[in-house]
């Protein structure tokens, strides 16, 4: 188990969103967290990435409490890409991706050949080498998202947490980003945890699905185990039919309508 | 990990070396501009001193009138201008970076008003009459105000001060201290006289002792600013990304605020509330440096010093036989300039 939450209690101030949640992430898997808005998916991901300190319970990275490992050491093992990140105006793609090397740099040694090769490798993996000198503001939404993922890649971590990496992207760009995630997993052996809204894409691109509702894990397992008509009723209050995805053979959700809440 | 499936990683297109060469070139140009400004500041004034005499005074003085003017008046004035300009330029850039506010200036954390308040307290309550002693009060006031603002900002933000809570706390504390200062100087004629001159901002009439007095604070502030630059680069991607990259957010903010406090405190205590340098200079150098703080900060320091010296020289020349204080000149140039800057293009997003 590379990353583990045990009995975590999460929230902001007095507002507790997740209480007593357990979740383990195994090495070399792609795990996708699904659930309705406000169920605590992003909060959980932030806690797994030590961006949010649990009010109770603990998060373990390779068996050690993540808050007891120096944060710079964590940053060499675990990368996190938050939802809708911001960048200062005029920042070029290459500059952004170079900032991913931050944990590997000291203030007196700012740039090394390792940094250089990690940055160009990340850019070639995301197909952005030709756009390296362009300011981020001039890119399309999909290109910008790939630039941010490149930054996280340049960090060179085995674990990567992505919070809604496909938000605001059209379907083609969503697929493009998720194909990149699949390649990272298949060819570079990364362990990936992400939050996604699109259930069909989640089923297609994840080894494991974790379904949450109201701060609890309702079901976890393979897409076939988790994405059932009963679960969609329980988690999303959605009446739907599950058929087999004619392309990938994964479960495909066809919505029927909203169930009135009990 | 394997890369065979992708284009072989080579040098980045455009080339990091080309960008770096351009940045070094800009740096050298700014150093040259500062050298020219310093030379003008040494030679020009109510009584112009020829270049040859200036060289004579600097290298082998023999006690001529020009030697005296250069060594006891122009050198300390120029040195103080360089120190204050570097300090205000760097502090302004740091402040705008930390608050993500293009209109932030070094006084935003209450440093300037803190220095002013402690100086008038020194005069009224402790009977201080010596410029050298005022400055200690000014430095202390800058420090106290900034610590107070940081504590308030910390209490307001969840798990650490945010740019917004810092700016709000700074504005509130500044207004409060300004009201107190005004109340005190209204009741005390001597404090009023000192405060009036301090408030304008000048680098004239301060001896060499004052330069040595503030030098360690500026040096310490610059060192902290240098250490803070990579952290500020990370913070400019948002607090979550900075944390993900292995940054201690609060520590990074503390170092930044400490640097701003030392730099601004030293500059305003020695020279008074010189406005506009810290506000304008970062905007002038940003097109040259891009959003990389490791280049933006040194550029801002060099241009700040050059701008301050040029403004001081202009002040010496426009109203003979008298002089205009550098603070007045900067405000006269700075205000329209800033309006033009804002009108020319939309304010940058930081």
mmCIF file of C-alpha atoms in Angstrom, chain A residues 12-13 46 50-51 71-72 75 80 82 85-91 95-96 99-100 102-103 107 110-111 116 119-121 123-125 129 132-133 137 148 151 155 183 187 190, chain B residues 1-3 5-7 9-14 16 19-20 23 100 158 226-227 230-231 233-234 236-238 240-241 243-248 291-292 294 346-350:
data_model
loop_
_atom_site.group_PDB
_atom_site.id
_atom_site.type_symbol
_atom_site.label_atom_id
_atom_site.label_comp_id
_atom_site.label_asym_id
_atom_site.label_seq_id
_atom_site.Cartn_x
_atom_site.Cartn_y
_atom_site.Cartn_z
ATOM 1 C CA UNK A 12 -12.536 23.310 6.932
ATOM 2 C CA UNK A 13 -12.812 24.999 10.302
ATOM 3 C CA UNK A 46 -6.199 17.165 -0.817
ATOM 4 C CA UNK A 50 -1.003 16.619 2.451
ATOM 5 C CA UNK A 51 -2.509 19.893 1.220
ATOM 6 C CA UNK A 71 7.399 18.208 2.874
ATOM 7 C CA UNK A 72 10.205 18.544 0.331
ATOM 8 C CA UNK A 75 7.327 16.325 -3.012
ATOM 9 C CA UNK A 80 -0.478 16.864 -6.665
ATOM 10 C CA UNK A 82 -5.066 20.862 -7.663
ATOM 11 C CA UNK A 85 -4.557 26.162 -10.672
ATOM 12 C CA UNK A 86 -3.476 29.760 -11.335
ATOM 13 C CA UNK A 87 -0.341 31.116 -12.967
ATOM 14 C CA UNK A 88 1.073 34.626 -13.180
ATOM 15 C CA UNK A 89 0.608 36.399 -16.496
ATOM 16 C CA UNK A 90 3.311 35.922 -19.095
ATOM 17 C CA UNK A 91 4.598 32.640 -17.673
ATOM 18 C CA UNK A 95 8.962 28.159 -17.219
ATOM 19 C CA UNK A 96 5.871 26.567 -15.707
ATOM 20 C CA UNK A 99 8.895 25.071 -11.664
ATOM 21 C CA UNK A 100 7.962 21.435 -11.199
ATOM 22 C CA UNK A 102 11.331 23.001 -7.324
ATOM 23 C CA UNK A 103 11.713 20.166 -4.782
ATOM 24 C CA UNK A 107 18.405 28.206 -3.511
ATOM 25 C CA UNK A 110 18.800 26.533 -9.308
ATOM 26 C CA UNK A 111 19.248 24.522 -12.473
ATOM 27 C CA UNK A 116 16.769 20.148 -18.062
ATOM 28 C CA UNK A 119 11.557 19.203 -18.256
ATOM 29 C CA UNK A 120 12.117 18.266 -21.893
ATOM 30 C CA UNK A 121 11.014 14.711 -21.182
ATOM 31 C CA UNK A 123 7.172 18.288 -22.483
ATOM 32 C CA UNK A 124 7.731 15.582 -25.082
ATOM 33 C CA UNK A 125 5.487 13.165 -23.206
ATOM 34 C CA UNK A 129 7.755 20.689 -26.981
ATOM 35 C CA UNK A 132 7.500 25.464 -24.876
ATOM 36 C CA UNK A 133 8.169 29.154 -25.449
ATOM 37 C CA UNK A 137 -2.356 32.557 -21.467
ATOM 38 C CA UNK A 148 0.066 21.774 -15.840
ATOM 39 C CA UNK A 151 4.728 20.465 -14.508
ATOM 40 C CA UNK A 155 8.493 16.818 -10.551
ATOM 41 C CA UNK A 183 0.333 6.253 -20.895
ATOM 42 C CA UNK A 187 4.678 3.154 -19.858
ATOM 43 C CA UNK A 190 3.136 5.768 -12.176
ATOM 44 C CA UNK B 1 11.537 5.039 -16.586
ATOM 45 C CA UNK B 2 11.631 4.671 -20.321
ATOM 46 C CA UNK B 3 11.461 7.470 -22.830
ATOM 47 C CA UNK B 5 8.339 5.798 -26.998
ATOM 48 C CA UNK B 6 8.561 9.578 -27.278
ATOM 49 C CA UNK B 7 10.693 12.080 -29.103
ATOM 50 C CA UNK B 9 14.573 14.508 -24.945
ATOM 51 C CA UNK B 10 16.972 17.117 -26.250
ATOM 52 C CA UNK B 11 17.535 20.762 -25.591
ATOM 53 C CA UNK B 12 14.467 22.864 -25.121
ATOM 54 C CA UNK B 13 13.448 24.731 -28.268
ATOM 55 C CA UNK B 14 14.211 28.425 -28.091
ATOM 56 C CA UNK B 16 17.416 28.163 -22.089
ATOM 57 C CA UNK B 19 16.940 33.361 -22.588
ATOM 58 C CA UNK B 20 19.628 33.418 -19.930
ATOM 59 C CA UNK B 23 18.533 38.238 -18.963
ATOM 60 C CA UNK B 100 -0.690 39.139 -5.862
ATOM 61 C CA UNK B 158 -7.283 29.752 8.108
ATOM 62 C CA UNK B 226 17.277 36.375 -2.423
ATOM 63 C CA UNK B 227 16.422 33.322 -0.332
ATOM 64 C CA UNK B 230 12.369 30.596 -5.443
ATOM 65 C CA UNK B 231 9.667 30.202 -2.791
ATOM 66 C CA UNK B 233 8.007 31.624 -7.627
ATOM 67 C CA UNK B 234 6.309 28.517 -6.227
ATOM 68 C CA UNK B 236 2.805 32.452 -7.505
ATOM 69 C CA UNK B 237 1.250 29.182 -8.752
ATOM 70 C CA UNK B 238 -1.153 29.254 -5.797
ATOM 71 C CA UNK B 240 -1.875 24.402 -3.091
ATOM 72 C CA UNK B 241 0.661 24.006 -5.886
ATOM 73 C CA UNK B 243 2.593 23.106 -0.953
ATOM 74 C CA UNK B 244 2.558 20.241 -3.451
ATOM 75 C CA UNK B 245 6.016 21.344 -4.592
ATOM 76 C CA UNK B 246 7.278 20.958 -1.035
ATOM 77 C CA UNK B 247 7.059 24.534 0.226
ATOM 78 C CA UNK B 248 6.246 25.646 3.756
ATOM 79 C CA UNK B 291 7.275 36.527 -13.869
ATOM 80 C CA UNK B 292 10.480 34.905 -12.567
ATOM 81 C CA UNK B 294 14.870 35.393 -9.292
ATOM 82 C CA UNK B 346 -4.631 46.267 -18.384
ATOM 83 C CA UNK B 347 -3.025 45.700 -14.978
ATOM 84 C CA UNK B 348 -1.058 42.463 -14.948
ATOM 85 C CA UNK B 349 -2.426 39.418 -13.210
ATOM 86 C CA UNK B 350 0.125 38.266 -10.664
#
